[in-house]
Amino acid sequence: MVDRSGTPLVEMRDVSVSFGGIKAVDHVTIDLYPGEVVGLLGHNGAGKSTLIKCLSGAYKMDAGEIYVDGKLVDIQNPRDARGHNIETIYQTLALADNLDAASNLFLGRELITPTGLVDDARMEAETRKIMARLNPNFKKFNAPVKALSGGQRQSVAIARAVYFNARILVMDEPTAALGPQETQMVAELIEQLKAQGIGIFLIEHDVHSVMNLCDRASVMKNGQLVGTVDVDKVTDEDILSMIILGKRPEVAAS
Amino acid sequence: MADASASGTSIGRKNIFKTLEFDTRLLGMVGAFVLVCIVFNVLTEGRFLTPRNIFNLTIQTVSVAIMATGMVFIIVTRHIDLSVGALLATCSAIMAMTQTQFLPSLGIDYGSPLMAPVAIVIGLLAGGLIGAFHGWLVGYLTIPAFIVTLGGFLVWRNVAWYLTSGQTIGPLDDTFQKLGGIGGTLGTTASWIIGALAVAAACYGILQARRARIAHEFPVKPVWAEATLMALAAALILGFVATLNAYSVPTRVLAREFEARGEVMPEGFTQGYGIPFSVLILIAIAVVMTVVARRTRLGRYIFATGGNPDAAELSGINTRLLTVKVFAMMGVLCALAGMVASARLSFHSNDIGTLDELRVIAAAVIGGTALAGGIGTIYGAILGALIMQSLQSGMAMVGVDAPFQNIVVGGVLVLAVLIDIIYRKRTGDV
């Protein structure tokens, strides 16, 4: 069971984002505790990706505050987010297709030699190490990631998020493009990371995955938060009716 | 039976190239270049591949090749620069005016040792600033590069005109002129020394790369493959030096030099030209740009941004500032090209660099730079420039009419890209 007595690892308070008059995110508050997985659910266009991109630094909030370890932080761009140990695995994976796995893994944070040049050999060695842990079948270290399969590309994106000692991990539909075996691998990884005390926001369409992987679920509809529920205390149907009807189940509340 | 054996040998050949880890695209380009040379050599009855013509080819290629290295970065980041020829003209005009008007008005007269360096620094600054300004318009104000540089094409061509009142400005400083080509060469001894140093550097580089891979326990090529690579590099470098050294200074020119020093030329005295300074500058730029592309963060970000701009942005790369840097580099390279071009002419002319933008883009594209972004090499662009120049001068030597020369070059550009597209489709390569 997740201990929620202390300060949350991250709290997004009263966040609003609008695009040209349309409120994509409307006064939403969510939080996340260490070692917890919080699922974010909702239809396409419900605002979950927009909300989470404020945390990753890809979008700027129009209103609202973000607290990390109870302290107010200012996240203007992806670099700021990384500075607070917030790592994101985007749905599009955000990989440069023309570069190899190591270059992608270290993109923006290259290891350099004392002369200031990028240290490709060391980066490749580090990549081999982390890949041996995450995906032992991964062998194509010198090919551009364009030449990799969906699962292999996914593992590069995951390795990038995990390698830099993330404390807060955002995963935007990490299993959308994966086969059953690779999906299982991601599920195991999430358990592993949870055990290390990392907090994870998981954007997910599939209610069953949420029931299996998450501790809590926050459901959004039309930019607003329908509610946050303990996954153990509700049924699939409860969550589905939150998503579809925007109706909070009676038992809920957390 | 025959089929089986044929395919067997072709696989064997592929494996040799694979073991050497040769870039097949590079091989293709070298093949095309060699083919062009051989065809023209036959058509001109051996006049194409003489030391004299090779020497001329190299110094004619320098200006476009210098700019092509910068164009690679521009195109890799999914932009284009149509203003390089015009920018070259403006930088050349600024350097020429500095030498003939500005510095003399400050009391620094013709022949002063300060003349060339000051003019060059001012020219490079101007190029860098104008390039950075283009980059700011593209990166921060998000005007498409095509439009910015199309405007720049008109603006800078005519700024050059305005600065010089359309006149030819010269003669340029003697030291400055040495950077143009035949007027400034290393001589045979120094050329051999440079060649030997280059061979040593190439071998050291190959060894060092191998050592790094062994240190991290990565697979390495067999020793014979590395040795072959080294031998190949040495042969190429020393062959190039030997060719340039073999082109000897005409006896009349030598006799005049001796006369000027008040001496009498000994009977049978000969002297080779050696490597021109302008070619040295190109080689230095090629090395620096290749290191930037492959071994620096800047280069990594340039290629990442070209491959996936969103991913680069999400990785915390400041892609706007990157655009400014890339265009600023292009500007500096235009100034360097302007320096070499005007020094070769020994004066600044109003039409200097006309149509160079198209030659430069063509060189980069023939050299394998993909307009979709993310892919391109410095050596490819230089080779592309060399192929274009060979075609052009080869046809001139054969006596092809001027309009046909351009028609052929235009056709070759389109054909080269077609071949590249087919090649990529076949191999699924990037």
XYZ file of C-alpha atoms in Angstrom:
684
model
C 0.000 0.000 0.000
C 1.255 3.484 -0.804
C 1.933 5.709 2.178
C 0.230 9.033 1.558
C 0.823 10.612 4.952
C 3.867 12.669 3.967
C 4.326 15.444 1.408
C 3.392 14.462 -2.106
C 6.294 14.006 -4.509
C 4.575 16.290 -6.946
C 1.395 18.282 -6.848
C -0.179 20.176 -9.723
C -2.573 22.654 -8.192
C -5.422 24.400 -9.993
C -3.809 24.130 -13.411
C -5.459 25.756 -16.425
C -4.343 25.790 -20.059
C -6.287 27.234 -22.950
C -5.698 27.267 -26.675
C -7.358 30.149 -28.477
C -10.293 30.465 -26.108
C -10.821 26.735 -25.645
C -10.030 25.509 -22.144
C -7.994 22.378 -22.723
C -7.330 22.040 -18.994
C -9.724 23.696 -16.572
C -8.646 24.136 -12.916
C -7.305 20.633 -12.439
C -5.511 19.482 -9.289
C -3.656 16.153 -9.133
C -0.906 14.771 -6.932
C 1.509 11.866 -6.784
C 3.321 10.171 -3.874
C 6.637 8.321 -3.874
C 6.298 4.729 -5.058
C 2.868 5.372 -6.456
C 1.405 4.948 -9.919
C -1.402 7.347 -10.755
C -3.330 6.621 -13.927
C -4.705 9.500 -15.976
C -7.739 8.550 -17.978
C -10.162 10.185 -20.324
C -11.274 10.349 -23.913
C -9.109 11.771 -26.646
C -9.123 15.494 -26.137
C -10.023 15.233 -22.445
C -6.876 17.213 -21.654
C -4.706 14.579 -20.000
C -1.762 14.937 -22.353
C -1.946 18.723 -22.189
C -1.986 18.640 -18.390
C 0.987 16.349 -18.193
C 2.982 18.310 -20.770
C 2.933 21.248 -18.355
C 4.780 19.027 -15.919
C 7.269 17.971 -18.623
C 7.867 21.564 -19.665
C 6.570 21.072 -23.208
C 3.618 23.443 -22.589
C 3.286 26.446 -20.324
C 0.384 26.718 -17.895
C -1.877 29.770 -18.071
C -2.671 29.460 -14.377
C -1.820 27.135 -11.521
C 1.163 25.967 -9.531
C 3.428 22.951 -9.474
C 4.982 21.724 -6.207
C 7.799 19.214 -6.069
C 8.485 17.855 -2.558
C 6.159 20.558 -1.244
C 8.208 23.348 -2.836
C 6.827 25.632 -5.507
C 8.792 25.172 -8.736
C 8.870 27.069 -11.998
C 8.909 24.857 -15.086
C 9.347 26.872 -18.274
C 10.861 24.271 -20.581
C 11.891 20.613 -20.743
C 15.298 21.480 -19.312
C 13.700 22.835 -16.119
C 11.613 19.690 -15.764
C 14.675 17.490 -16.127
C 16.375 19.639 -13.492
C 13.666 18.555 -11.027
C 14.219 14.896 -11.968
C 11.012 14.769 -13.949
C 11.434 12.474 -16.950
C 8.877 11.916 -19.662
C 8.240 9.113 -22.124
C 6.166 10.708 -24.855
C 3.572 8.869 -26.843
C 5.487 9.761 -30.003
C 8.660 8.602 -28.190
C 10.407 11.828 -29.245
C 13.385 10.060 -30.778
C 15.638 11.489 -33.468
C 15.265 8.728 -36.059
C 18.553 9.461 -37.769
C 20.670 8.964 -34.632
C 21.622 5.742 -32.884
C 20.338 4.546 -29.523
C 23.182 6.032 -27.468
C 22.884 9.472 -29.092
C 19.158 9.483 -28.380
C 19.552 8.272 -24.840
C 21.987 11.059 -24.018
C 20.435 13.732 -26.243
C 20.754 17.077 -24.487
C 22.919 15.491 -21.750
C 25.867 14.074 -23.667
C 28.846 12.651 -21.847
C 31.943 14.545 -22.873
C 35.664 13.912 -22.804
C 38.017 16.273 -20.932
C 38.598 18.090 -24.243
C 34.890 18.888 -24.526
C 34.093 16.486 -27.364
C 31.236 14.017 -27.081
C 32.406 10.689 -25.723
C 30.613 8.255 -28.024
C 32.417 5.185 -26.770
C 31.465 5.846 -23.139
C 27.893 6.676 -24.075
C 27.608 3.460 -26.049
C 29.034 1.517 -23.105
C 26.488 3.074 -20.731
C 23.701 2.376 -23.204
C 24.758 -1.260 -23.450
C 24.674 -1.492 -19.656
C 21.180 -0.112 -19.195
C 19.828 -2.021 -22.184
C 21.170 -5.261 -20.743
C 18.881 -4.565 -17.802
C 15.802 -3.288 -19.635
C 15.786 -5.277 -22.841
C 18.509 -7.926 -23.055
C 17.552 -8.735 -26.660
C 18.546 -5.268 -27.808
C 21.574 -5.574 -30.080
C 21.399 -2.777 -32.655
C 23.607 -0.214 -30.951
C 25.112 1.258 -34.100
C 21.995 1.521 -36.227
C 19.872 4.670 -36.387
C 16.712 4.151 -34.317
C 14.715 4.363 -37.544
C 15.883 0.805 -38.209
C 14.512 -0.501 -34.899
C 11.198 -2.232 -34.199
C 8.447 -0.494 -32.232
C 9.369 -2.337 -29.059
C 13.064 -1.577 -29.416
C 12.322 2.088 -29.990
C 10.127 2.066 -26.924
C 12.910 0.594 -24.844
C 15.272 3.358 -26.007
C 12.715 5.953 -24.887
C 12.238 4.198 -21.556
C 15.983 3.804 -21.037
C 16.374 7.542 -21.574
C 13.826 8.299 -18.870
C 15.192 5.759 -16.406
C 18.923 6.275 -16.882
C 19.100 9.754 -15.350
C 17.731 8.787 -11.924
C 14.232 10.066 -12.459
C 12.143 10.554 -9.329
C 9.006 11.472 -11.196
C 8.206 9.600 -14.367
C 5.539 10.540 -16.870
C 4.508 7.805 -19.302
C 2.149 8.753 -22.112
C 0.557 5.506 -23.318
C 3.783 3.528 -23.117
C 2.231 0.301 -24.376
C 0.150 1.688 -27.236
C 2.444 0.377 -29.974
C 3.632 -2.780 -28.266
C 2.942 -6.493 -28.597
C 1.780 -8.557 -25.604
C 5.275 -9.668 -24.594
C 6.678 -6.157 -24.639
C 3.621 -4.839 -22.806
C 4.362 -7.362 -20.082
C 7.929 -6.094 -19.968
C 6.742 -2.526 -19.432
C 4.397 -3.702 -16.667
C 7.287 -5.435 -14.895
C 9.418 -2.340 -15.275
C 6.733 -0.178 -13.710
C 6.594 -2.517 -10.698
C 10.379 -2.377 -10.435
C 10.474 1.432 -10.557
C 7.640 1.693 -8.053
C 9.611 -0.424 -5.639
C 12.487 2.052 -5.945
C 10.193 4.825 -4.723
C 9.731 6.530 -8.072
C 6.365 8.186 -8.643
C 4.736 7.536 -12.018
C 1.974 9.310 -13.910
C 0.593 6.862 -16.433
C -1.601 8.144 -19.231
C -3.575 5.170 -20.443
C -6.610 4.381 -22.544
C -7.044 0.812 -21.495
C -9.044 0.537 -18.262
C -7.729 -2.970 -17.562
C -4.106 -1.827 -17.640
C -5.034 0.926 -15.224
C -6.700 -1.549 -12.875
C -3.595 -3.739 -12.988
C -0.834 -1.176 -12.813
C -2.139 1.858 -10.947
C -2.760 2.702 -7.330
C -5.055 5.597 -8.048
C -6.790 6.858 -11.151
C -7.611 10.454 -12.029
C -10.259 10.786 -14.708
C -10.635 13.842 -16.910
C -13.463 14.893 -19.192
C -13.659 18.046 -21.323
C -10.646 19.546 -19.592
C -12.020 19.095 -16.124
C -11.127 16.582 -13.448
C -14.037 14.222 -12.858
C -12.374 12.788 -9.797
C -9.529 10.732 -8.382
C -10.289 7.273 -7.027
C -8.436 4.439 -5.310
C -8.303 1.708 -7.902
C -8.841 -0.982 -5.250
C -12.116 0.527 -4.118
C -13.831 0.772 -7.502
C -14.756 -1.493 -10.394
C -14.039 -1.272 -14.114
C -17.564 -0.067 -14.603
C -17.135 2.753 -12.118
C -14.106 4.059 -13.987
C -15.785 3.644 -17.357
C -18.777 5.631 -16.222
C -16.436 8.353 -14.977
C -14.800 8.471 -18.389
C -17.972 8.287 -20.438
C -20.554 10.032 -18.273
C -18.286 12.147 -16.108
C -20.021 10.657 -13.060
C -18.182 10.111 -9.793
C -18.887 6.748 -8.167
C -20.571 6.991 -4.760
C -18.084 4.855 -2.827
C -15.060 6.723 -4.131
C -13.144 9.642 -2.695
C -9.498 9.481 -1.844
C 25.454 -22.475 -62.434
C 26.872 -19.297 -63.867
C 24.329 -17.300 -61.895
C 25.259 -18.958 -58.665
C 28.954 -18.247 -59.022
C 28.301 -14.633 -60.026
C 26.158 -13.968 -56.979
C 28.780 -15.735 -54.859
C 31.512 -13.319 -55.874
C 29.286 -10.294 -55.419
C 28.541 -11.371 -51.864
C 32.246 -11.846 -51.262
C 32.933 -8.347 -52.509
C 30.196 -6.882 -50.326
C 31.741 -8.542 -47.323
C 35.107 -6.929 -47.965
C 33.477 -3.497 -48.013
C 31.477 -4.425 -44.934
C 34.580 -5.497 -43.033
C 36.286 -2.240 -43.955
C 33.114 -0.479 -42.822
C 33.106 1.669 -45.910
C 30.205 3.924 -46.523
C 28.657 2.542 -49.723
C 27.293 5.988 -50.594
C 30.789 7.423 -50.364
C 32.016 4.635 -52.634
C 29.275 5.512 -55.097
C 30.269 9.155 -55.153
C 33.958 8.363 -55.499
C 33.030 5.971 -58.292
C 31.066 8.707 -60.073
C 33.948 11.131 -59.672
C 36.488 8.649 -61.011
C 34.187 7.899 -63.937
C 33.858 11.594 -64.789
C 37.637 12.008 -64.642
C 38.342 8.984 -66.819
C 35.736 9.902 -69.445
C 37.082 13.437 -69.762
C 40.641 12.189 -69.769
C 39.838 10.003 -72.754
C 37.876 12.757 -74.520
C 40.681 15.304 -74.024
C 43.379 12.766 -74.972
C 44.995 12.827 -71.570
C 44.839 16.547 -70.879
C 42.259 16.228 -68.105
C 44.328 14.216 -65.651
C 47.510 16.246 -65.812
C 49.031 17.756 -62.659
C 48.306 21.176 -64.120
C 44.612 20.542 -64.641
C 44.186 18.773 -61.298
C 45.852 21.743 -59.633
C 43.457 24.110 -61.391
C 40.467 21.940 -60.562
C 41.271 21.997 -56.862
C 41.706 25.759 -56.664
C 38.541 26.335 -58.686
C 36.569 24.101 -56.345
C 37.688 25.697 -53.070
C 35.256 28.613 -52.878
C 32.103 26.585 -53.553
C 33.361 23.664 -51.429
C 33.938 25.934 -48.411
C 30.358 27.167 -48.561
C 28.997 23.677 -49.255
C 30.293 22.463 -45.880
C 28.139 25.103 -44.185
C 25.187 24.377 -46.449
C 25.235 20.788 -45.148
C 24.370 22.024 -41.646
C 21.720 24.380 -43.020
C 20.013 21.655 -45.020
C 20.424 19.070 -42.251
C 18.423 21.352 -39.945
C 15.704 21.449 -42.650
C 16.476 24.968 -43.822
C 17.915 26.363 -47.040
C 20.155 29.315 -47.797
C 19.644 30.972 -51.177
C 21.760 33.985 -50.276
C 25.261 32.494 -50.060
C 26.471 33.850 -53.406
C 25.162 37.319 -52.603
C 26.564 37.175 -49.089
C 29.915 36.141 -50.557
C 29.763 39.245 -52.750
C 28.996 41.542 -49.806
C 31.815 40.078 -47.696
C 34.201 40.281 -50.638
C 33.166 43.902 -51.253
C 33.684 44.752 -47.577
C 37.138 43.151 -47.559
C 38.093 44.867 -50.819
C 36.875 48.273 -49.643
C 38.706 47.785 -46.337
C 41.920 47.279 -48.292
C 41.513 50.033 -50.852
C 39.566 52.745 -49.007
C 38.999 52.229 -45.307
C 42.477 51.259 -44.069
C 44.385 53.678 -46.361
C 42.165 56.461 -44.980
C 43.417 55.487 -41.502
C 46.993 55.781 -42.709
C 47.580 52.052 -43.169
C 48.816 51.929 -46.728
C 49.149 49.362 -49.462
C 51.801 46.826 -48.498
C 51.326 47.124 -44.760
C 51.461 43.733 -42.978
C 48.295 44.727 -41.101
C 46.285 45.044 -44.285
C 45.372 41.406 -45.013
C 44.620 40.257 -41.442
C 42.483 43.308 -40.613
C 40.538 43.022 -43.871
C 39.935 39.315 -43.279
C 38.783 39.793 -39.678
C 36.367 42.536 -40.730
C 35.059 40.343 -43.555
C 34.552 37.340 -41.274
C 32.792 39.492 -38.681
C 30.477 40.925 -41.313
C 29.683 37.448 -42.653
C 29.060 36.060 -39.169
C 26.798 38.956 -38.182
C 24.747 38.863 -41.369
C 24.420 35.079 -41.066
C 23.377 35.369 -37.421
C 20.796 37.973 -38.434
C 19.365 35.537 -41.014
C 19.318 32.871 -38.314
C 17.497 35.177 -35.908
C 14.835 35.939 -38.516
C 14.409 32.230 -39.193
C 14.725 30.867 -35.651
C 13.147 33.507 -33.448
C 10.760 35.308 -35.805
C 9.927 31.982 -37.521
C 10.053 33.368 -41.062
C 10.761 30.457 -43.432
C 14.454 30.284 -44.348
C 13.500 30.147 -48.015
C 11.927 33.614 -47.756
C 14.582 35.136 -45.502
C 17.392 34.072 -47.773
C 15.499 34.832 -50.978
C 15.210 38.359 -49.630
C 18.846 38.182 -48.556
C 19.793 37.124 -52.073
C 18.502 40.444 -53.446
C 19.593 42.531 -50.483
C 23.216 41.410 -50.185
C 23.899 41.255 -53.921
C 22.903 44.901 -54.092
C 24.537 45.941 -50.832
C 27.767 44.761 -52.474
C 26.918 46.806 -55.548
C 26.144 49.867 -53.440
C 29.341 49.553 -51.362
C 31.534 49.444 -54.455
C 29.327 51.617 -56.699
C 29.368 48.638 -59.012
C 33.059 49.092 -59.735
C 35.770 46.486 -59.817
C 37.869 47.002 -56.702
C 41.546 46.159 -56.876
C 44.310 45.344 -56.911
C 44.037 43.663 -53.552
C 46.833 43.409 -51.019
C 49.692 41.084 -52.052
C 49.493 38.953 -48.919
C 45.722 38.715 -49.319
C 46.138 37.566 -52.920
C 48.305 34.665 -51.777
C 45.147 33.031 -50.350
C 43.593 32.730 -53.786
C 45.367 29.808 -55.355
C 48.272 29.761 -57.771
C 49.751 32.940 -56.284
C 50.294 31.292 -52.918
C 51.501 27.717 -52.588
C 53.495 25.828 -50.001
C 56.274 24.629 -52.295
C 57.302 21.004 -52.567
C 59.163 20.450 -49.288
C 56.533 21.947 -47.036
C 53.858 20.086 -48.984
C 55.568 16.760 -48.316
C 55.858 17.631 -44.627
C 52.165 18.520 -44.444
C 51.336 15.315 -46.309
C 53.410 13.221 -43.899
C 51.757 14.914 -40.919
C 48.332 14.233 -42.422
C 49.188 10.560 -42.895
C 50.391 10.363 -39.296
C 47.219 12.060 -38.070
C 44.999 9.717 -40.101
C 46.785 6.621 -38.756
C 46.680 7.975 -35.208
C 42.950 8.655 -35.563
C 42.257 5.107 -36.763
C 44.385 3.650 -33.950
C 42.772 5.847 -31.334
C 39.254 4.867 -32.423
C 40.257 1.204 -32.256
C 41.747 1.634 -28.799
C 38.577 3.307 -27.510
C 36.469 0.426 -28.801
C 38.777 -2.156 -27.262
C 38.740 -0.280 -23.945
C 34.955 -0.591 -23.855
C 35.064 -4.188 -25.167
C 33.136 -3.383 -28.353
C 33.691 -5.507 -31.456
C 36.544 -4.221 -33.638
C 37.499 -4.673 -37.262
C 40.229 -7.231 -38.057
C 43.746 -5.825 -38.006
C 44.212 -6.301 -41.762
C 41.132 -4.128 -42.376
C 42.503 -1.324 -40.239
C 45.884 -1.656 -41.938
C 44.223 -1.493 -45.364
C 42.359 1.635 -44.328
C 45.587 3.248 -43.165
C 47.403 2.312 -46.345
C 44.528 3.657 -48.418
C 44.483 6.938 -46.513
C 48.258 7.299 -46.861
C 48.143 6.535 -50.595
C 45.394 9.085 -51.180
C 47.063 11.856 -49.202
C 50.555 11.303 -50.599
C 49.221 10.823 -54.126
C 47.424 14.150 -53.874
C 50.569 15.900 -52.611
C 52.704 14.280 -55.319
C 50.292 15.461 -58.013
C 50.291 19.052 -56.805
C 54.081 18.975 -56.451
C 54.431 17.612 -59.968
C 52.935 20.766 -61.450
C 56.017 22.906 -61.868
C 56.177 26.646 -62.015
C 56.743 27.801 -65.636
C 60.407 28.612 -66.328
C 59.551 32.186 -67.379
C 57.932 32.891 -63.995
C 60.922 31.434 -62.147
C 63.400 33.400 -64.237
C 61.493 36.586 -63.477
C 61.623 35.811 -59.736
C 65.367 35.305 -59.870
C 65.757 38.517 -61.824
C 63.724 40.397 -59.242
C 66.178 39.227 -56.588
C 69.065 40.214 -58.797
C 70.233 36.648 -59.322
C 70.639 34.446 -62.335
C 68.580 31.273 -62.541
C 70.762 28.152 -62.606
C 70.445 25.999 -65.705
C 67.713 23.332 -65.490
C 66.232 24.751 -62.278
C 62.668 23.618 -61.645
C 60.240 24.141 -58.808
C 56.857 22.528 -58.091
C 53.902 24.511 -56.823
C 52.861 22.185 -54.035
C 49.660 22.627 -52.036
C 47.947 26.000 -52.543
C 47.090 27.896 -49.354
C 43.447 28.043 -50.408
C 43.323 24.244 -50.552
C 44.929 24.098 -47.100
C 42.189 26.418 -45.845
C 39.541 24.134 -47.352
C 41.142 21.061 -45.764
C 41.292 22.805 -42.383
C 37.629 23.826 -42.692
C 36.668 20.295 -43.718
C 38.425 18.844 -40.661
C 36.913 21.393 -38.274
C 33.405 21.016 -39.697
C 33.652 17.218 -39.585
C 34.742 17.342 -35.943
C 31.872 19.727 -35.213
C 29.421 17.420 -36.967
C 30.548 14.194 -35.343
C 32.195 14.962 -32.061
C 30.619 18.057 -30.546
C 27.310 18.693 -28.827
C 26.570 21.404 -31.384
C 26.851 18.894 -34.208
C 24.825 16.296 -32.346
C 22.069 18.875 -31.814
C 22.167 19.948 -35.456
C 21.574 16.384 -36.607
C 19.024 15.640 -33.867
C 17.053 18.761 -34.770
C 17.130 17.772 -38.423
C 15.989 14.237 -37.620
C 13.154 15.280 -35.315
C 12.780 18.948 -34.320
C 10.133 18.144 -31.690
C 12.296 15.526 -30.035
C 15.222 17.938 -29.965
C 13.056 20.587 -28.354
C 11.717 18.108 -25.776
C 15.276 17.075 -24.978
C 15.938 20.600 -23.821
C 17.813 21.743 -26.933
C 17.356 25.423 -27.710
C 16.540 24.927 -31.375
C 16.067 28.658 -32.026
C 19.535 29.560 -30.843
C 20.812 26.558 -32.771
C 19.341 28.042 -35.965
C 21.170 31.308 -35.287
C 24.436 29.435 -34.786
C 24.038 27.392 -37.965
C 23.322 30.462 -40.093
C 26.152 32.402 -38.423
C 28.543 29.587 -39.349
C 27.246 29.737 -42.919
C 27.910 33.496 -42.938
C 31.494 33.075 -41.750
C 32.071 30.399 -44.390
C 30.649 32.724 -47.075
C 33.182 35.334 -45.970
C 36.008 32.793 -46.182
C 34.813 31.740 -49.617
C 34.635 35.403 -50.616
C 38.183 35.858 -49.414
C 39.450 32.957 -51.520
C 37.372 33.934 -54.564
C 38.450 37.577 -54.651
C 42.058 36.686 -53.872
C 42.052 34.288 -56.817
C 40.785 37.029 -59.132
C 43.149 39.533 -57.438
C 40.243 42.007 -57.305
C 36.610 42.269 -56.238
C 34.215 42.290 -59.167
C 30.555 43.172 -59.051
C 29.414 39.773 -60.297
C 31.572 37.696 -57.949
C 29.735 34.657 -56.619
C 26.852 34.960 -59.069
C 24.904 31.666 -59.151
C 27.105 30.253 -56.394
C 24.047 29.638 -54.209
C 22.831 27.102 -56.725
C 26.246 25.473 -57.116
C 26.608 25.241 -53.342
C 23.173 23.697 -52.818
C 23.798 21.334 -55.732
C 27.173 20.310 -54.286
C 25.623 19.531 -50.898
C 22.766 17.593 -52.470
C 24.951 15.635 -54.913
C 27.096 14.878 -51.867
C 24.178 13.066 -50.243
C 22.636 15.753 -48.030
C 18.907 15.043 -47.789
C 16.602 18.035 -48.151
C 14.222 16.361 -45.694
C 16.876 16.986 -43.058
C 18.926 14.945 -40.619
C 21.321 13.424 -43.138
C 24.480 14.768 -44.728
C 28.255 14.641 -44.549
C 30.960 17.255 -44.943
C 33.190 15.101 -47.138
C 30.176 14.327 -49.329
C 29.529 18.005 -49.955
C 33.181 18.640 -50.855
C 33.160 15.659 -53.186
C 29.924 17.004 -54.668
C 31.574 20.350 -55.332
C 34.531 18.564 -56.932
C 32.263 16.490 -59.190
C 30.394 19.606 -60.346
C 33.585 21.519 -61.023
C 35.092 18.552 -62.896
C 32.022 18.328 -65.097
C 32.100 22.011 -65.805
C 35.813 22.325 -66.602
C 35.885 18.985 -68.372
C 33.152 20.092 -70.730
C 34.901 23.401 -71.275
C 38.089 21.547 -72.209
C 36.231 19.255 -74.590
C 34.732 22.343 -76.189
C 31.090 21.901 -75.206
C 29.172 25.134 -75.759
C 28.478 27.165 -72.621
C 24.697 26.688 -72.656
C 25.108 22.911 -72.943
C 27.506 22.906 -69.987
C 24.838 24.319 -67.720
C 22.169 22.073 -69.194
C 24.282 19.034 -68.398
C 25.119 20.196 -64.865
C 21.435 20.827 -64.184
C 20.524 17.394 -65.495
C 23.228 15.722 -63.427
C 21.908 17.367 -60.258
C 18.429 15.948 -60.793
C 19.817 12.575 -61.814
C 22.051 12.388 -58.742
C 19.093 12.930 -56.448
C 17.056 10.334 -58.339
C 19.838 7.774 -57.949
C 20.021 8.610 -54.272
C 16.284 8.083 -53.823
C 16.428 4.736 -55.631
C 19.449 3.707 -53.585
C 17.695 4.526 -50.326
C 14.569 2.647 -51.342
C 16.559 -0.418 -52.353
C 18.663 -0.645 -49.222
C 16.090 0.739 -46.811
C 19.078 2.725 -45.683
C 18.959 6.182 -44.181
